[in-house]
Short mmCIF file of C-alpha atoms in Angstrom, two decimals:
data_model
loop_
_atom_site.label_atom_id
_atom_site.label_comp_id
_atom_site.label_asym_id
_atom_site.label_seq_id
_atom_site.Cartn_x
_atom_site.Cartn_y
_atom_site.Cartn_z
CA MET A 1 0.00 0.00 0.00
CA LYS A 2 1.31 3.46 -0.91
CA LEU A 3 0.52 5.69 2.06
CA THR A 4 1.32 8.87 0.16
CA ALA A 5 -1.85 8.29 -1.85
CA HIS A 6 -3.84 8.49 1.40
CA PRO A 7 -2.61 11.65 3.20
CA GLU A 8 -5.25 11.53 5.96
CA LEU A 9 -4.35 7.93 6.84
CA LEU A 10 -0.65 8.81 6.74
CA GLU A 11 -1.20 11.64 9.25
CA ILE A 12 -3.15 9.36 11.60
CA LEU A 13 -0.51 6.63 11.46
CA ALA A 14 2.36 9.10 11.90
CA ALA A 15 0.65 10.68 14.90
CA SER A 16 -0.09 7.28 16.44
CA HIS A 17 3.52 6.21 15.90
CA ALA A 18 4.83 9.35 17.65
CA LEU A 19 2.39 8.93 20.54
CA GLY A 20 3.32 5.26 20.94
CA THR A 21 -0.24 3.97 20.37
CA LEU A 22 0.70 2.27 17.09
CA ARG A 23 1.98 -1.13 18.19
CA GLY A 24 2.79 -4.65 17.09
CA GLY A 25 2.72 -5.56 13.42
CA ALA A 26 1.16 -2.24 12.42
CA ARG A 27 4.06 -0.33 13.96
CA ARG A 28 6.63 -2.57 12.28
CA ARG A 29 4.93 -2.17 8.88
CA PHE A 30 4.80 1.60 9.28
CA GLU A 31 8.49 1.75 10.20
CA ALA A 32 9.37 -0.45 7.22
CA MET A 33 7.50 1.92 4.89
CA ALA A 34 9.22 4.91 6.53
CA ARG A 35 12.60 3.41 5.73
CA GLU A 36 11.64 2.98 2.08
CA GLN A 37 9.49 6.06 1.41
CA ALA A 38 10.80 9.57 2.17
CA PRO A 39 7.33 11.19 2.56
CA VAL A 40 6.36 8.58 5.18
CA ARG A 41 9.64 9.10 7.01
CA ALA A 42 9.10 12.86 6.89
CA ALA A 43 5.55 12.55 8.29
CA ALA A 44 6.84 10.45 11.19
CA LEU A 45 9.54 13.01 11.98
CA VAL A 46 7.05 15.87 11.73
CA TRP A 47 4.84 14.34 14.41
CA GLN A 48 7.82 13.49 16.60
CA GLY A 49 8.87 17.11 16.30
CA ARG A 50 5.39 18.37 17.14
CA LEU A 51 5.24 16.36 20.35
CA SER A 52 8.78 17.15 21.46
CA SER A 53 8.27 20.85 20.77
CA MET A 54 5.46 20.91 23.30
CA THR A 55 8.04 20.78 26.06
CA GLU A 56 10.81 22.68 24.27
CA LEU A 57 8.99 25.64 22.77
CA GLN A 58 5.65 25.99 24.53
CA ALA A 59 4.85 27.50 27.90
CA SER A 60 4.10 25.12 30.75
CA VAL A 61 0.47 24.54 31.70
CA VAL A 62 -0.76 24.63 35.30
CA PRO A 63 -3.24 21.77 35.90
CA ASP A 64 -6.66 22.49 37.32
CA PRO A 65 -6.87 21.72 41.09
CA ALA A 66 -9.50 19.07 40.32
CA VAL A 67 -6.88 17.13 38.35
CA TRP A 68 -4.60 16.91 41.38
CA THR A 69 -7.57 15.78 43.48
CA ARG A 70 -8.27 12.94 41.05
CA ILE A 71 -4.60 11.96 41.05
CA ARG A 72 -4.51 11.96 44.85
CA ASN A 73 -7.63 9.78 44.94
CA MET A 74 -6.05 7.35 42.47
CA ILE A 75 -2.89 7.09 44.56
CA ASP A 76 -4.86 6.62 47.80
CA ALA A 77 -7.00 3.91 46.19
CA GLU A 78 -3.92 2.09 44.89
CA GLN A 79 -2.21 2.29 48.28
CA ALA A 80 -5.34 0.95 49.98
CA LYS A 81 -5.47 -1.93 47.50
CA VAL A 82 -1.83 -2.80 48.18
CA ALA A 83 -2.45 -2.66 51.96
CA ILE A 84 -5.41 -5.04 51.66
CA GLU A 85 -3.40 -7.44 49.55
CA HIS A 86 -0.57 -7.28 52.06
CA GLN A 87 -2.92 -8.16 54.92
CA ARG A 88 -4.39 -11.03 52.91
CA ASP A 89 -0.94 -12.37 52.08
CA ALA A 90 0.11 -12.17 55.73
CA ALA A 91 -2.98 -14.13 56.78
CA ASN A 92 -2.36 -16.76 54.14
CA ALA A 93 1.24 -17.08 55.27
CA ARG A 94 0.19 -17.70 58.87
CA ASP A 95 -2.30 -20.36 57.83
CA ALA A 96 -0.01 -22.12 55.41
CA ALA A 97 1.40 -25.47 56.54
CA LYS A 98 4.69 -24.86 54.78
CA PRO A 99 6.71 -21.71 54.25
CA GLN A 100 6.08 -20.18 50.89
CA PRO A 101 8.90 -20.79 48.41
CA THR A 102 11.45 -18.08 47.78
CA GLY A 103 10.39 -17.77 44.16
CA TRP A 104 6.81 -16.96 45.18
CA LEU A 105 7.95 -14.32 47.62
CA ARG A 106 10.12 -12.78 44.95
CA SER A 107 7.19 -12.78 42.54
CA LEU A 108 5.00 -11.15 45.17
CA THR A 109 7.56 -8.39 45.66
CA LEU A 110 7.77 -7.85 41.94
CA TRP A 111 3.97 -7.81 41.68
CA ARG A 112 3.73 -5.13 44.35
CA GLY A 113 6.41 -3.14 42.57
CA ALA A 114 4.49 -3.51 39.32
CA THR A 115 1.31 -2.33 41.06
CA ALA A 116 3.07 0.80 42.30
CA ALA A 117 4.61 1.32 38.86
CA GLY A 118 1.17 0.97 37.29
CA ALA A 119 -0.21 3.65 39.58
CA LEU A 120 2.70 5.94 38.73
CA ALA A 121 2.23 5.32 35.01
CA THR A 122 -1.46 6.21 35.33
CA VAL A 123 -0.60 9.41 37.15
CA LEU A 124 1.97 10.36 34.51
CA ALA A 125 -0.53 9.63 31.75
CA VAL A 126 -3.02 12.01 33.35
CA VAL A 127 -0.44 14.77 33.76
CA VAL A 128 1.10 14.41 30.30
CA GLY A 129 -2.34 14.23 28.73
CA LEU A 130 -3.37 17.63 30.07
CA ASN A 131 -4.41 19.81 27.17
CA LEU A 132 -2.67 17.38 24.76
CA ARG A 133 -5.74 17.21 22.56
CA ASP A 134 -5.95 21.01 22.30
CA GLN A 135 -2.23 21.25 21.52
CA LEU A 136 -2.50 18.65 18.77
CA LEU A 137 -5.51 20.39 17.28
CA ASN A 138 -3.54 23.64 17.27
CA ALA A 139 -0.43 22.06 15.80
CA PRO A 140 1.15 24.01 12.94
CA THR A 141 -0.04 23.52 9.38
CA VAL A 142 2.76 21.84 7.47
CA GLN A 143 2.79 22.44 3.72
CA TYR A 144 6.48 21.83 3.00
CA VAL A 145 8.73 19.31 4.69
CA ALA A 146 12.32 18.18 4.23
CA VAL A 147 14.47 15.60 5.98
CA LEU A 148 18.07 16.72 5.58
CA SER A 149 20.73 13.99 5.74
CA ASP A 150 24.50 13.94 6.07
CA ASP A 151 26.92 12.34 3.61
CA GLN A 152 26.21 8.96 5.22
CA ALA A 153 22.47 9.31 4.45
CA ALA A 154 21.69 9.63 8.18
CA ALA A 155 18.76 11.94 8.97
CA SER A 156 20.17 14.99 10.74
CA MET A 157 17.59 17.76 10.53
CA LEU A 158 13.84 18.13 10.01
CA VAL A 159 12.62 21.28 8.26
CA THR A 160 8.94 22.22 7.94
CA PHE A 161 7.17 25.33 6.68
CA ASP A 162 3.87 26.68 8.03
CA PRO A 163 2.28 28.97 5.40
CA LYS A 164 -0.25 30.39 7.86
CA LYS A 165 2.41 31.55 10.31
CA LYS A 166 4.96 32.19 7.53
CA GLN A 167 7.47 30.27 9.57
CA LEU A 168 10.17 27.69 9.04
CA SER A 169 10.70 25.22 11.87
CA LEU A 170 14.03 23.43 12.11
CA GLN A 171 14.68 20.56 14.46
CA ARG A 172 17.90 18.63 14.85
CA VAL A 173 17.38 14.89 14.85
CA GLY A 174 21.03 13.83 14.69
CA SER A 175 24.04 14.23 16.94
CA TYR A 176 25.98 16.72 14.81
CA LYS A 177 27.65 19.53 16.80
CA GLU A 178 29.34 22.47 15.15
CA GLY A 179 32.25 24.17 16.91
CA ASP A 180 31.86 27.29 19.04
CA ASP A 181 33.39 29.36 16.25
CA LYS A 182 31.02 27.96 13.59
CA SER A 183 27.38 28.38 12.58
CA LEU A 184 25.02 26.34 10.43
CA GLN A 185 23.24 28.20 7.63
CA LEU A 186 20.16 27.03 5.72
CA TRP A 187 20.00 27.52 1.94
CA ALA A 188 17.32 27.16 -0.72
CA LEU A 189 18.71 25.59 -3.90
CA ALA A 190 16.49 26.53 -6.84
CA PRO A 191 17.22 25.46 -10.46
CA GLY A 192 19.15 28.03 -12.43
CA ALA A 193 19.56 30.35 -9.45
CA ALA A 194 22.25 31.05 -6.90
CA PRO A 195 21.77 29.52 -3.42
CA ARG A 196 19.56 31.77 -1.30
CA SER A 197 20.02 31.97 2.46
CA LEU A 198 16.96 31.19 4.58
CA GLY A 199 18.67 31.94 7.87
CA VAL A 200 21.48 31.20 10.28
CA MET A 201 20.93 28.66 13.03
CA ASP A 202 21.90 28.86 16.66
CA LYS A 203 22.88 25.81 18.67
CA ALA A 204 19.40 25.11 20.06
CA PRO A 205 17.83 21.74 19.18
CA ALA A 206 14.80 23.51 17.72
CA LEU A 207 14.53 26.85 15.94
CA ARG A 208 11.93 28.92 14.11
CA LEU A 209 12.72 31.34 11.28
CA ALA A 210 10.41 33.82 9.56
CA ALA A 211 10.00 33.11 5.86
CA ALA A 212 7.59 33.87 3.02
CA GLU A 213 6.10 31.04 0.98
CA SER A 214 7.74 32.50 -2.12
CA GLU A 215 11.12 31.67 -0.58
CA VAL A 216 10.38 27.92 -0.54
CA HIS A 217 7.82 27.49 -3.33
CA ALA A 218 9.22 25.48 -6.28
CA VAL A 219 12.48 24.94 -4.39
CA PRO A 220 13.39 21.26 -4.85
CA THR A 221 16.30 21.07 -2.43
CA LEU A 222 17.47 22.53 0.88
CA ALA A 223 21.04 22.44 2.13
CA VAL A 224 22.87 23.37 5.33
CA THR A 225 26.45 24.60 5.22
CA LEU A 226 29.04 25.03 7.95
CA GLU A 227 30.09 28.66 8.05
CA ALA A 228 32.08 31.01 10.25
CA ARG A 229 30.19 32.08 13.35
CA GLY A 230 27.22 34.27 12.41
CA GLY A 231 27.00 32.95 8.84
CA VAL A 232 28.01 34.62 5.59
CA PRO A 233 27.04 38.26 4.94
CA ALA A 234 23.71 39.03 3.27
CA GLY A 235 23.92 38.72 -0.49
CA SER A 236 26.86 36.33 -0.39
CA GLY A 237 26.78 32.69 -1.35
CA PRO A 238 27.84 29.80 0.88
CA LYS A 239 31.53 29.65 1.74
CA GLY A 240 31.74 26.47 3.80
CA PRO A 241 31.05 22.80 3.05
CA VAL A 242 27.58 21.29 2.77
CA VAL A 243 26.91 19.17 5.87
CA PHE A 244 23.22 18.32 5.32
CA LYS A 245 21.06 18.17 2.22
CA GLY A 246 17.62 16.90 1.25
CA ALA A 247 14.59 17.25 -1.01
CA LEU A 248 11.88 19.74 -0.07
CA ILE A 249 8.48 18.07 -0.44
CA GLU A 250 5.26 20.03 -0.87
CA LYS A 251 2.40 18.33 0.95
CA THR A 252 -1.33 18.56 0.34
CA ILE A 253 -2.93 20.35 3.31
#
């Protein structure tokens, strides 16, 4: 099946993959298609970037007091359940004719630990899920996307363009680190034209740059060069080597 022919399904699968709700064979099939199809790989990285940017670029949200009350009630209920089970186990141990085997005791300890871990996981799910739906609904509109790779074909940077906000979003997905005296600079490579700078990057893992749609429309390729700190002067072409490069794909919104 070619997912690119079904953009709505691709978005759902990519979002589910990033959230971790796509599991088993479906997850393996999606990852196999992502390895073989650049648009699928790009969609997966876009959703990973959206979720990670919630903590990196967005203001923190204070939960409603009622949420903490529900969490406290959940913890109290779990603790009460563990206490009851402990009392029951103690009674069974007193009535047993033989001491319980070591393996059973070890399993019981692990079970109690798993119970506590389950309660913690539930609490974390409630906290992390606060306003998640609203944030996903308000996620940026992505019309252009590029996965830039190094000379070993390893994905190193995700670039997306939001036409409504007139904004480029860049997110590092590799481990590349430029020196303190160097800067990375993003370029649009259009046919028959000189490379055009789209901006100089700082060392943050995620960055947003203002850009007009005319700057990326009909641009087939983006590249990132390693330049002297601060980038090359306006109107100049790239001076340093290309470290990342990739096709810019226009998506159907």
